[in-house]
């Protein structure tokens, strides 16, 4: 009985090794024959025009989007959620591949700003951008330029430098649909 159990154990291990060899061979063949471009940009740009028009029609505030940013900026995310305090988000990668996003909402700024900036804190400093005054917030993940106009809070936030955040803020335009 002991000899039979030992033989079965060796057969199981041998079968497992054969199965792994077949799987690795198949994976190697797929890697060689399935085309892949390792120089391709893994981040796909999004066209945000339709969502922007929708948000501009639906939002109770002037929805902002950049105009004339120049080369190297790539839109990567867009959303408008009426049911979530009319939240508008438009995210970009800047020319240095840092994240920069515009967020707007009618949510209470005391809750909205820390949530969107992932716990950034008001520095007490301000920055003038294109004639407007923005508060500077700094955080462990995102920094932000923040402005509240009436019932809408606007943030330009991300991993980019304050210079890039200001560049985005200066490019923001509203066109109420």
PDB file of C-alpha atoms in Angstrom, residues 14-28:
ATOM      1  CA  UNK A  14       4.796  14.700 -12.842  1.00  0.00           C
ATOM      2  CA  UNK A  15       1.355  15.545 -14.317  1.00  0.00           C
ATOM      3  CA  UNK A  16       1.435  18.983 -12.718  1.00  0.00           C
ATOM      4  CA  UNK A  17       4.892  19.677 -14.175  1.00  0.00           C
ATOM      5  CA  UNK A  18       3.742  18.572 -17.639  1.00  0.00           C
ATOM      6  CA  UNK A  19       0.654  20.791 -17.387  1.00  0.00           C
ATOM      7  CA  UNK A  20       2.780  23.788 -16.383  1.00  0.00           C
ATOM      8  CA  UNK A  21       5.132  23.156 -19.318  1.00  0.00           C
ATOM      9  CA  UNK A  22       2.173  23.115 -21.731  1.00  0.00           C
ATOM     10  CA  UNK A  23       0.752  26.330 -20.234  1.00  0.00           C
ATOM     11  CA  UNK A  24       4.121  28.121 -20.405  1.00  0.00           C
ATOM     12  CA  UNK A  25       4.644  26.997 -24.003  1.00  0.00           C
ATOM     13  CA  UNK A  26       1.190  28.286 -24.969  1.00  0.00           C
ATOM     14  CA  UNK A  27       1.864  31.622 -23.215  1.00  0.00           C
ATOM     15  CA  UNK A  28       5.186  31.940 -25.043  1.00  0.00           C
TER      16      UNK A  28
END
